[in-house]
């Protein structure tokens, strides 16, 4: 009975909170000043990291000339063009050169007549310059000198129904900040007239080629274009393995080799009767 009383008293002590287990569970954690300082510093760094992407990036002082004007980079966005210009002796393009530098370059008389400067200018404005004239090219940007000389790309563009546009269209589009109507800058009729004049000077070679491609169909000989038939020797395998009873070569219709062998044997018998 004494043991039971002691155990009941122990359980009552545990419920009332006087026991050691209850005291350990209810005691607050030790106050660590160092860990609190570390967690506060980490939170401060995270806040600073979150704010960095929202900061506005500003160009450095002294580099205002290298900044591209707003909207210039997308003026010819999605446009695929080819170029034809005869002036390409200058050392362009250069890295870090802006549109303002290209247009106002003292070493170039007219940047819109130079192939390399015109190519870099179009690329800076968002256009894609193709090295060849194909069906996906929207137009051929050509200088007046290239049109007058009927360069290879000008002739290719005319044959493939690609519009030939004067290079001044690029200049006007850049100065106005928008794509100007391309109809006033087309050179298709001029190219057609120049090709006709060149054809007359050359003696109508182009017309002769076109006329030769279309001719009247007349009487055609059935034997025209055929060679004289040549009879070939028999190619039966019996002539290789020595088969003298071949039904195709020694039958009712003997082949030419069998006839030749019999004729040779008959001549030999007449010469040597024994």
PDB file of C-alpha atoms in Angstrom:
ATOM      1  CA  UNK A   1       0.000   0.000   0.000  1.00  0.00           C
ATOM      2  CA  UNK A   2       2.864   2.313   0.711  1.00  0.00           C
ATOM      3  CA  UNK A   3       4.250   1.749  -2.752  1.00  0.00           C
ATOM      4  CA  UNK A   4       0.929   2.554  -4.356  1.00  0.00           C
ATOM      5  CA  UNK A   5       0.661   5.776  -2.392  1.00  0.00           C
ATOM      6  CA  UNK A   6       4.121   6.846  -3.413  1.00  0.00           C
ATOM      7  CA  UNK A   7       3.385   6.205  -7.079  1.00  0.00           C
ATOM      8  CA  UNK A   8       0.131   8.191  -6.905  1.00  0.00           C
ATOM      9  CA  UNK A   9       1.931  11.051  -5.260  1.00  0.00           C
ATOM     10  CA  UNK A  10       4.554  10.985  -7.987  1.00  0.00           C
ATOM     11  CA  UNK A  11       1.904  11.159 -10.714  1.00  0.00           C
ATOM     12  CA  UNK A  12       0.212  14.078  -8.960  1.00  0.00           C
ATOM     13  CA  UNK A  13       3.526  15.873  -8.767  1.00  0.00           C
ATOM     14  CA  UNK A  14       4.035  15.368 -12.525  1.00  0.00           C
ATOM     15  CA  UNK A  15       0.571  16.759 -13.332  1.00  0.00           C
ATOM     16  CA  UNK A  16       1.001  19.787 -11.106  1.00  0.00           C
ATOM     17  CA  UNK A  17       4.217  20.765 -12.914  1.00  0.00           C
ATOM     18  CA  UNK A  18       6.560  20.284  -9.950  1.00  0.00           C
ATOM     19  CA  UNK A  19       8.391  17.368 -11.576  1.00  0.00           C
ATOM     20  CA  UNK A  20      11.703  17.755 -13.396  1.00  0.00           C
ATOM     21  CA  UNK A  21      10.323  16.727 -16.834  1.00  0.00           C
ATOM     22  CA  UNK A  22       7.641  19.409 -16.794  1.00  0.00           C
ATOM     23  CA  UNK A  23      10.096  22.009 -15.660  1.00  0.00           C
ATOM     24  CA  UNK A  24      12.487  21.151 -18.499  1.00  0.00           C
ATOM     25  CA  UNK A  25       9.715  21.264 -21.110  1.00  0.00           C
ATOM     26  CA  UNK A  26       8.271  24.592 -19.968  1.00  0.00           C
ATOM     27  CA  UNK A  27      11.603  26.393 -19.510  1.00  0.00           C
ATOM     28  CA  UNK A  28      12.288  29.067 -22.215  1.00  0.00           C
ATOM     29  CA  UNK A  29      15.292  28.624 -24.577  1.00  0.00           C
ATOM     30  CA  UNK A  30      18.487  30.310 -23.539  1.00  0.00           C
ATOM     31  CA  UNK A  31      18.932  33.852 -24.808  1.00  0.00           C
ATOM     32  CA  UNK A  32      21.750  33.893 -27.380  1.00  0.00           C
ATOM     33  CA  UNK A  33      22.561  37.421 -28.513  1.00  0.00           C
ATOM     34  CA  UNK A  34      25.003  36.286 -31.243  1.00  0.00           C
ATOM     35  CA  UNK A  35      22.466  34.106 -33.111  1.00  0.00           C
ATOM     36  CA  UNK A  36      19.883  36.922 -33.123  1.00  0.00           C
ATOM     37  CA  UNK A  37      22.375  39.351 -34.592  1.00  0.00           C
ATOM     38  CA  UNK A  38      23.316  36.863 -37.350  1.00  0.00           C
ATOM     39  CA  UNK A  39      19.683  36.247 -38.368  1.00  0.00           C
ATOM     40  CA  UNK A  40      18.962  39.994 -38.516  1.00  0.00           C
ATOM     41  CA  UNK A  41      22.008  40.583 -40.717  1.00  0.00           C
ATOM     42  CA  UNK A  42      20.945  37.765 -43.089  1.00  0.00           C
ATOM     43  CA  UNK A  43      17.464  39.269 -43.420  1.00  0.00           C
ATOM     44  CA  UNK A  44      18.999  42.629 -44.261  1.00  0.00           C
ATOM     45  CA  UNK A  45      21.135  41.108 -47.023  1.00  0.00           C
ATOM     46  CA  UNK A  46      18.117  39.323 -48.525  1.00  0.00           C
ATOM     47  CA  UNK A  47      16.172  42.589 -48.599  1.00  0.00           C
ATOM     48  CA  UNK A  48      19.037  44.320 -50.367  1.00  0.00           C
ATOM     49  CA  UNK A  49      19.269  41.497 -52.928  1.00  0.00           C
ATOM     50  CA  UNK A  50      15.579  41.775 -53.720  1.00  0.00           C
ATOM     51  CA  UNK A  51      15.887  45.487 -54.408  1.00  0.00           C
ATOM     52  CA  UNK A  52      18.796  45.219 -56.854  1.00  0.00           C
ATOM     53  CA  UNK A  53      16.842  43.976 -59.951  1.00  0.00           C
ATOM     54  CA  UNK A  54      14.495  46.940 -59.716  1.00  0.00           C
ATOM     55  CA  UNK A  55      17.287  49.496 -59.806  1.00  0.00           C
ATOM     56  CA  UNK A  56      17.476  51.512 -63.035  1.00  0.00           C
ATOM     57  CA  UNK A  57      20.662  51.072 -65.042  1.00  0.00           C
ATOM     58  CA  UNK A  58      22.021  54.400 -66.205  1.00  0.00           C
ATOM     59  CA  UNK A  59      24.756  54.913 -68.808  1.00  0.00           C
ATOM     60  CA  UNK A  60      28.078  56.125 -67.583  1.00  0.00           C
ATOM     61  CA  UNK A  61      28.922  59.774 -67.947  1.00  0.00           C
ATOM     62  CA  UNK A  62      30.690  60.621 -71.163  1.00  0.00           C
ATOM     63  CA  UNK A  63      29.028  57.786 -73.185  1.00  0.00           C
ATOM     64  CA  UNK A  64      25.912  59.649 -74.299  1.00  0.00           C
ATOM     65  CA  UNK A  65      27.112  59.491 -77.922  1.00  0.00           C
ATOM     66  CA  UNK A  66      27.165  55.671 -77.890  1.00  0.00           C
ATOM     67  CA  UNK A  67      23.546  55.404 -76.792  1.00  0.00           C
ATOM     68  CA  UNK A  68      21.220  54.417 -79.649  1.00  0.00           C
ATOM     69  CA  UNK A  69      18.227  56.730 -80.041  1.00  0.00           C
ATOM     70  CA  UNK A  70      14.976  55.206 -78.913  1.00  0.00           C
ATOM     71  CA  UNK A  71      13.107  53.445 -81.703  1.00  0.00           C
ATOM     72  CA  UNK A  72      16.046  53.299 -84.181  1.00  0.00           C
ATOM     73  CA  UNK A  73      16.808  49.681 -83.355  1.00  0.00           C
ATOM     74  CA  UNK A  74      13.343  48.518 -84.407  1.00  0.00           C
ATOM     75  CA  UNK A  75      12.746  50.744 -87.446  1.00  0.00           C
ATOM     76  CA  UNK A  76      13.467  47.937 -89.938  1.00  0.00           C
ATOM     77  CA  UNK A  77      12.790  45.048 -87.571  1.00  0.00           C
ATOM     78  CA  UNK A  78      11.846  41.885 -89.499  1.00  0.00           C
ATOM     79  CA  UNK A  79      12.958  43.294 -92.870  1.00  0.00           C
ATOM     80  CA  UNK A  80      15.252  41.108 -95.013  1.00  0.00           C
ATOM     81  CA  UNK A  81      17.141  43.074 -97.655  1.00  0.00           C
ATOM     82  CA  UNK A  82      20.047  42.651-100.044  1.00  0.00           C
ATOM     83  CA  UNK A  83      22.540  45.371-100.934  1.00  0.00           C
ATOM     84  CA  UNK A  84      24.204  46.484-104.134  1.00  0.00           C
ATOM     85  CA  UNK A  85      26.743  49.301-103.987  1.00  0.00           C
ATOM     86  CA  UNK A  86      29.994  49.904-105.824  1.00  0.00           C
ATOM     87  CA  UNK A  87      31.762  51.960-103.142  1.00  0.00           C
ATOM     88  CA  UNK A  88      33.275  49.732-100.457  1.00  0.00           C
ATOM     89  CA  UNK A  89      36.863  50.937-100.072  1.00  0.00           C
ATOM     90  CA  UNK A  90      36.548  52.395 -96.563  1.00  0.00           C
ATOM     91  CA  UNK A  91      37.444  50.454 -93.454  1.00  0.00           C
ATOM     92  CA  UNK A  92      33.941  50.043 -92.110  1.00  0.00           C
ATOM     93  CA  UNK A  93      32.204  48.656 -90.101  1.00  0.00           C
ATOM     94  CA  UNK A  94      33.874  49.424 -86.790  1.00  0.00           C
ATOM     95  CA  UNK A  95      32.929  48.177 -83.342  1.00  0.00           C
ATOM     96  CA  UNK A  96      31.151  50.649 -81.108  1.00  0.00           C
ATOM     97  CA  UNK A  97      30.125  52.945 -83.966  1.00  0.00           C
ATOM     98  CA  UNK A  98      26.658  54.457 -83.660  1.00  0.00           C
ATOM     99  CA  UNK A  99      24.262  55.654 -86.339  1.00  0.00           C
ATOM    100  CA  UNK A 100      25.288  59.236 -85.611  1.00  0.00           C
ATOM    101  CA  UNK A 101      28.944  58.358 -86.217  1.00  0.00           C
ATOM    102  CA  UNK A 102      28.156  56.572 -89.484  1.00  0.00           C
ATOM    103  CA  UNK A 103      26.106  59.412 -90.892  1.00  0.00           C
ATOM    104  CA  UNK A 104      28.542  62.138 -89.832  1.00  0.00           C
ATOM    105  CA  UNK A 105      31.780  60.308 -90.668  1.00  0.00           C
ATOM    106  CA  UNK A 106      34.187  62.699 -92.392  1.00  0.00           C
ATOM    107  CA  UNK A 107      36.038  59.834 -94.127  1.00  0.00           C
ATOM    108  CA  UNK A 108      32.914  58.817 -96.064  1.00  0.00           C
ATOM    109  CA  UNK A 109      31.448  61.181 -98.632  1.00  0.00           C
ATOM    110  CA  UNK A 110      27.992  59.620 -98.460  1.00  0.00           C
ATOM    111  CA  UNK A 111      27.384  56.703 -96.044  1.00  0.00           C
ATOM    112  CA  UNK A 112      24.288  55.741 -98.030  1.00  0.00           C
ATOM    113  CA  UNK A 113      26.441  54.969-101.101  1.00  0.00           C
ATOM    114  CA  UNK A 114      29.093  52.902 -99.335  1.00  0.00           C
ATOM    115  CA  UNK A 115      28.330  49.182 -99.049  1.00  0.00           C
ATOM    116  CA  UNK A 116      29.865  48.577 -95.628  1.00  0.00           C
ATOM    117  CA  UNK A 117      28.486  51.667 -93.940  1.00  0.00           C
ATOM    118  CA  UNK A 118      25.057  51.109 -95.471  1.00  0.00           C
ATOM    119  CA  UNK A 119      25.091  47.493 -94.310  1.00  0.00           C
ATOM    120  CA  UNK A 120      26.018  48.455 -90.749  1.00  0.00           C
ATOM    121  CA  UNK A 121      23.409  51.204 -90.774  1.00  0.00           C
ATOM    122  CA  UNK A 122      20.646  48.787 -91.818  1.00  0.00           C
ATOM    123  CA  UNK A 123      21.781  46.215 -89.262  1.00  0.00           C
ATOM    124  CA  UNK A 124      21.743  48.846 -86.515  1.00  0.00           C
ATOM    125  CA  UNK A 125      18.211  49.826 -87.518  1.00  0.00           C
ATOM    126  CA  UNK A 126      17.054  46.209 -87.103  1.00  0.00           C
ATOM    127  CA  UNK A 127      17.152  44.865 -90.679  1.00  0.00           C
ATOM    128  CA  UNK A 128      18.700  41.566 -91.762  1.00  0.00           C
ATOM    129  CA  UNK A 129      21.130  41.908 -94.674  1.00  0.00           C
ATOM    130  CA  UNK A 130      21.286  38.864 -96.947  1.00  0.00           C
ATOM    131  CA  UNK A 131      24.428  38.230 -99.024  1.00  0.00           C
ATOM    132  CA  UNK A 132      22.321  36.827-101.872  1.00  0.00           C
ATOM    133  CA  UNK A 133      19.145  37.792-103.707  1.00  0.00           C
ATOM    134  CA  UNK A 134      16.572  35.046-103.104  1.00  0.00           C
ATOM    135  CA  UNK A 135      12.803  34.758-102.789  1.00  0.00           C
ATOM    136  CA  UNK A 136      12.744  35.578 -99.069  1.00  0.00           C
ATOM    137  CA  UNK A 137      14.391  38.957 -99.650  1.00  0.00           C
ATOM    138  CA  UNK A 138      11.835  41.766 -99.430  1.00  0.00           C
ATOM    139  CA  UNK A 139      13.800  44.189-101.617  1.00  0.00           C
ATOM    140  CA  UNK A 140      17.223  45.075-102.963  1.00  0.00           C
ATOM    141  CA  UNK A 141      18.641  48.326-101.586  1.00  0.00           C
ATOM    142  CA  UNK A 142      20.754  49.684-104.424  1.00  0.00           C
ATOM    143  CA  UNK A 143      22.628  52.884-105.055  1.00  0.00           C
ATOM    144  CA  UNK A 144      22.092  54.882-108.224  1.00  0.00           C
ATOM    145  CA  UNK A 145      25.572  54.000-109.446  1.00  0.00           C
ATOM    146  CA  UNK A 146      24.890  50.274-109.029  1.00  0.00           C
ATOM    147  CA  UNK A 147      21.614  50.565-110.944  1.00  0.00           C
ATOM    148  CA  UNK A 148      23.273  52.478-113.784  1.00  0.00           C
ATOM    149  CA  UNK A 149      25.978  49.839-114.069  1.00  0.00           C
ATOM    150  CA  UNK A 150      23.468  46.962-113.865  1.00  0.00           C
ATOM    151  CA  UNK A 151      25.366  44.974-111.270  1.00  0.00           C
ATOM    152  CA  UNK A 152      24.829  41.254-110.906  1.00  0.00           C
ATOM    153  CA  UNK A 153      22.506  41.641-107.925  1.00  0.00           C
ATOM    154  CA  UNK A 154      20.424  44.236-109.755  1.00  0.00           C
ATOM    155  CA  UNK A 155      19.961  41.849-112.678  1.00  0.00           C
ATOM    156  CA  UNK A 156      19.168  38.965-110.331  1.00  0.00           C
ATOM    157  CA  UNK A 157      16.566  41.029-108.495  1.00  0.00           C
ATOM    158  CA  UNK A 158      14.896  41.995-111.786  1.00  0.00           C
ATOM    159  CA  UNK A 159      14.796  38.385-113.011  1.00  0.00           C
ATOM    160  CA  UNK A 160      13.423  37.104-109.684  1.00  0.00           C
ATOM    161  CA  UNK A 161      10.774  39.842-109.348  1.00  0.00           C
ATOM    162  CA  UNK A 162      12.433  41.404-106.294  1.00  0.00           C
ATOM    163  CA  UNK A 163      11.880  45.166-105.991  1.00  0.00           C
ATOM    164  CA  UNK A 164      14.949  47.342-106.539  1.00  0.00           C
ATOM    165  CA  UNK A 165      14.791  50.277-104.105  1.00  0.00           C
ATOM    166  CA  UNK A 166      16.988  53.366-104.117  1.00  0.00           C
ATOM    167  CA  UNK A 167      19.239  53.806-101.088  1.00  0.00           C
ATOM    168  CA  UNK A 168      17.740  57.237-100.391  1.00  0.00           C
ATOM    169  CA  UNK A 169      14.720  55.403 -98.968  1.00  0.00           C
ATOM    170  CA  UNK A 170      16.854  54.307 -96.003  1.00  0.00           C
ATOM    171  CA  UNK A 171      17.982  57.889 -95.436  1.00  0.00           C
ATOM    172  CA  UNK A 172      14.449  59.303 -95.481  1.00  0.00           C
ATOM    173  CA  UNK A 173      13.150  56.555 -93.192  1.00  0.00           C
ATOM    174  CA  UNK A 174      15.849  57.240 -90.637  1.00  0.00           C
ATOM    175  CA  UNK A 175      15.362  61.011 -90.713  1.00  0.00           C
ATOM    176  CA  UNK A 176      11.562  60.731 -90.342  1.00  0.00           C
ATOM    177  CA  UNK A 177      11.721  57.929 -87.788  1.00  0.00           C
ATOM    178  CA  UNK A 178       9.241  55.701 -89.653  1.00  0.00           C
ATOM    179  CA  UNK A 179       9.007  53.568 -92.770  1.00  0.00           C
ATOM    180  CA  UNK A 180       8.238  55.811 -95.710  1.00  0.00           C
ATOM    181  CA  UNK A 181       6.114  54.555 -98.612  1.00  0.00           C
ATOM    182  CA  UNK A 182       8.468  52.548-100.784  1.00  0.00           C
ATOM    183  CA  UNK A 183       6.572  53.189-104.017  1.00  0.00           C
ATOM    184  CA  UNK A 184       8.330  56.488-104.713  1.00  0.00           C
ATOM    185  CA  UNK A 185      11.770  54.862-104.488  1.00  0.00           C
ATOM    186  CA  UNK A 186      11.320  51.860-106.797  1.00  0.00           C
ATOM    187  CA  UNK A 187      13.817  51.480-109.638  1.00  0.00           C
ATOM    188  CA  UNK A 188      12.190  48.538-111.449  1.00  0.00           C
ATOM    189  CA  UNK A 189      11.195  50.574-114.516  1.00  0.00           C
ATOM    190  CA  UNK A 190      14.650  52.120-114.735  1.00  0.00           C
ATOM    191  CA  UNK A 191      16.290  48.698-114.592  1.00  0.00           C
ATOM    192  CA  UNK A 192      13.948  47.441-117.322  1.00  0.00           C
ATOM    193  CA  UNK A 193      14.849  50.357-119.610  1.00  0.00           C
ATOM    194  CA  UNK A 194      18.565  49.945-118.978  1.00  0.00           C
ATOM    195  CA  UNK A 195      18.393  46.232-119.750  1.00  0.00           C
ATOM    196  CA  UNK A 196      16.531  46.981-122.996  1.00  0.00           C
ATOM    197  CA  UNK A 197      19.194  49.514-124.009  1.00  0.00           C
ATOM    198  CA  UNK A 198      21.946  47.052-123.187  1.00  0.00           C
ATOM    199  CA  UNK A 199      20.164  44.420-125.245  1.00  0.00           C
ATOM    200  CA  UNK A 200      20.075  46.740-128.246  1.00  0.00           C
ATOM    201  CA  UNK A 201      23.786  47.539-127.885  1.00  0.00           C
ATOM    202  CA  UNK A 202      24.632  43.844-127.687  1.00  0.00           C
ATOM    203  CA  UNK A 203      22.702  43.126-130.884  1.00  0.00           C
ATOM    204  CA  UNK A 204      19.618  41.618-129.330  1.00  0.00           C
ATOM    205  CA  UNK A 205      21.404  38.674-127.762  1.00  0.00           C
ATOM    206  CA  UNK A 206      18.782  38.361-125.061  1.00  0.00           C
ATOM    207  CA  UNK A 207      15.944  38.353-127.592  1.00  0.00           C
ATOM    208  CA  UNK A 208      17.754  35.755-129.675  1.00  0.00           C
ATOM    209  CA  UNK A 209      18.084  33.502-126.678  1.00  0.00           C
ATOM    210  CA  UNK A 210      14.400  33.915-125.861  1.00  0.00           C
ATOM    211  CA  UNK A 211      13.434  33.266-129.510  1.00  0.00           C
ATOM    212  CA  UNK A 212      15.575  30.148-129.679  1.00  0.00           C
ATOM    213  CA  UNK A 213      13.806  28.692-126.663  1.00  0.00           C
ATOM    214  CA  UNK A 214      10.432  28.769-128.489  1.00  0.00           C
ATOM    215  CA  UNK A 215      10.365  27.135-131.958  1.00  0.00           C
ATOM    216  CA  UNK A 216       7.707  25.652-134.244  1.00  0.00           C
ATOM    217  CA  UNK A 217       7.402  21.893-134.092  1.00  0.00           C
ATOM    218  CA  UNK A 218       7.710  20.491-137.641  1.00  0.00           C
ATOM    219  CA  UNK A 219       8.232  17.077-139.190  1.00  0.00           C
ATOM    220  CA  UNK A 220      10.652  14.962-137.201  1.00  0.00           C
ATOM    221  CA  UNK A 221      12.314  11.927-138.758  1.00  0.00           C
ATOM    222  CA  UNK A 222      11.706   8.759-136.765  1.00  0.00           C
ATOM    223  CA  UNK A 223      15.269   7.607-137.361  1.00  0.00           C
ATOM    224  CA  UNK A 224      16.812  10.934-136.428  1.00  0.00           C
ATOM    225  CA  UNK A 225      19.261  10.722-133.577  1.00  0.00           C
ATOM    226  CA  UNK A 226      19.731   6.955-133.829  1.00  0.00           C
ATOM    227  CA  UNK A 227      23.030   5.297-134.710  1.00  0.00           C
ATOM    228  CA  UNK A 228      23.506   2.389-137.106  1.00  0.00           C
ATOM    229  CA  UNK A 229      22.661  -0.902-135.368  1.00  0.00           C
ATOM    230  CA  UNK A 230      25.642  -3.184-134.747  1.00  0.00           C
ATOM    231  CA  UNK A 231      25.206  -6.930-134.293  1.00  0.00           C
ATOM    232  CA  UNK A 232      27.064  -8.169-131.248  1.00  0.00           C
ATOM    233  CA  UNK A 233      28.477 -11.647-130.674  1.00  0.00           C
ATOM    234  CA  UNK A 234      26.635 -14.269-128.690  1.00  0.00           C
ATOM    235  CA  UNK A 235      27.152 -13.930-124.938  1.00  0.00           C
ATOM    236  CA  UNK A 236      25.967 -17.408-123.933  1.00  0.00           C
ATOM    237  CA  UNK A 237      27.978 -19.138-121.230  1.00  0.00           C
ATOM    238  CA  UNK A 238      28.336 -22.266-123.334  1.00  0.00           C
ATOM    239  CA  UNK A 239      31.161 -20.629-125.268  1.00  0.00           C
ATOM    240  CA  UNK A 240      33.131 -20.296-122.024  1.00  0.00           C
ATOM    241  CA  UNK A 241      32.652 -23.766-120.543  1.00  0.00           C
ATOM    242  CA  UNK A 242      32.872 -25.662-123.885  1.00  0.00           C
ATOM    243  CA  UNK A 243      29.298 -26.982-123.973  1.00  0.00           C
ATOM    244  CA  UNK A 244      28.686 -28.251-127.531  1.00  0.00           C
ATOM    245  CA  UNK A 245      25.057 -29.273-126.912  1.00  0.00           C
ATOM    246  CA  UNK A 246      23.587 -25.872-125.998  1.00  0.00           C
ATOM    247  CA  UNK A 247      19.962 -25.764-127.238  1.00  0.00           C
ATOM    248  CA  UNK A 248      20.164 -21.998-127.892  1.00  0.00           C
ATOM    249  CA  UNK A 249      23.449 -21.934-129.802  1.00  0.00           C
ATOM    250  CA  UNK A 250      23.518 -25.353-131.523  1.00  0.00           C
ATOM    251  CA  UNK A 251      19.795 -25.847-132.136  1.00  0.00           C
ATOM    252  CA  UNK A 252      17.719 -24.958-135.167  1.00  0.00           C
ATOM    253  CA  UNK A 253      18.843 -21.328-134.929  1.00  0.00           C
ATOM    254  CA  UNK A 254      22.572 -21.407-134.438  1.00  0.00           C
ATOM    255  CA  UNK A 255      24.330 -18.354-133.038  1.00  0.00           C
ATOM    256  CA  UNK A 256      26.940 -16.408-134.941  1.00  0.00           C
ATOM    257  CA  UNK A 257      29.804 -17.845-132.910  1.00  0.00           C
ATOM    258  CA  UNK A 258      28.712 -21.430-133.636  1.00  0.00           C
ATOM    259  CA  UNK A 259      28.402 -20.647-137.330  1.00  0.00           C
ATOM    260  CA  UNK A 260      31.839 -19.026-137.302  1.00  0.00           C
ATOM    261  CA  UNK A 261      33.376 -22.051-135.576  1.00  0.00           C
ATOM    262  CA  UNK A 262      31.801 -24.456-138.100  1.00  0.00           C
ATOM    263  CA  UNK A 263      32.963 -22.296-141.015  1.00  0.00           C
ATOM    264  CA  UNK A 264      36.489 -22.223-139.604  1.00  0.00           C
ATOM    265  CA  UNK A 265      36.464 -26.001-139.130  1.00  0.00           C
ATOM    266  CA  UNK A 266      35.251 -26.521-142.716  1.00  0.00           C
ATOM    267  CA  UNK A 267      38.076 -24.345-144.085  1.00  0.00           C
ATOM    268  CA  UNK A 268      40.589 -26.294-142.053  1.00  0.00           C
ATOM    269  CA  UNK A 269      39.283 -29.595-143.463  1.00  0.00           C
ATOM    270  CA  UNK A 270      39.546 -28.365-147.054  1.00  0.00           C
ATOM    271  CA  UNK A 271      43.150 -27.306-146.535  1.00  0.00           C
ATOM    272  CA  UNK A 272      44.113 -30.567-144.819  1.00  0.00           C
ATOM    273  CA  UNK A 273      42.042 -33.311-146.423  1.00  0.00           C
ATOM    274  CA  UNK A 274      43.869 -36.006-144.433  1.00  0.00           C
TER     275      UNK A 274
END
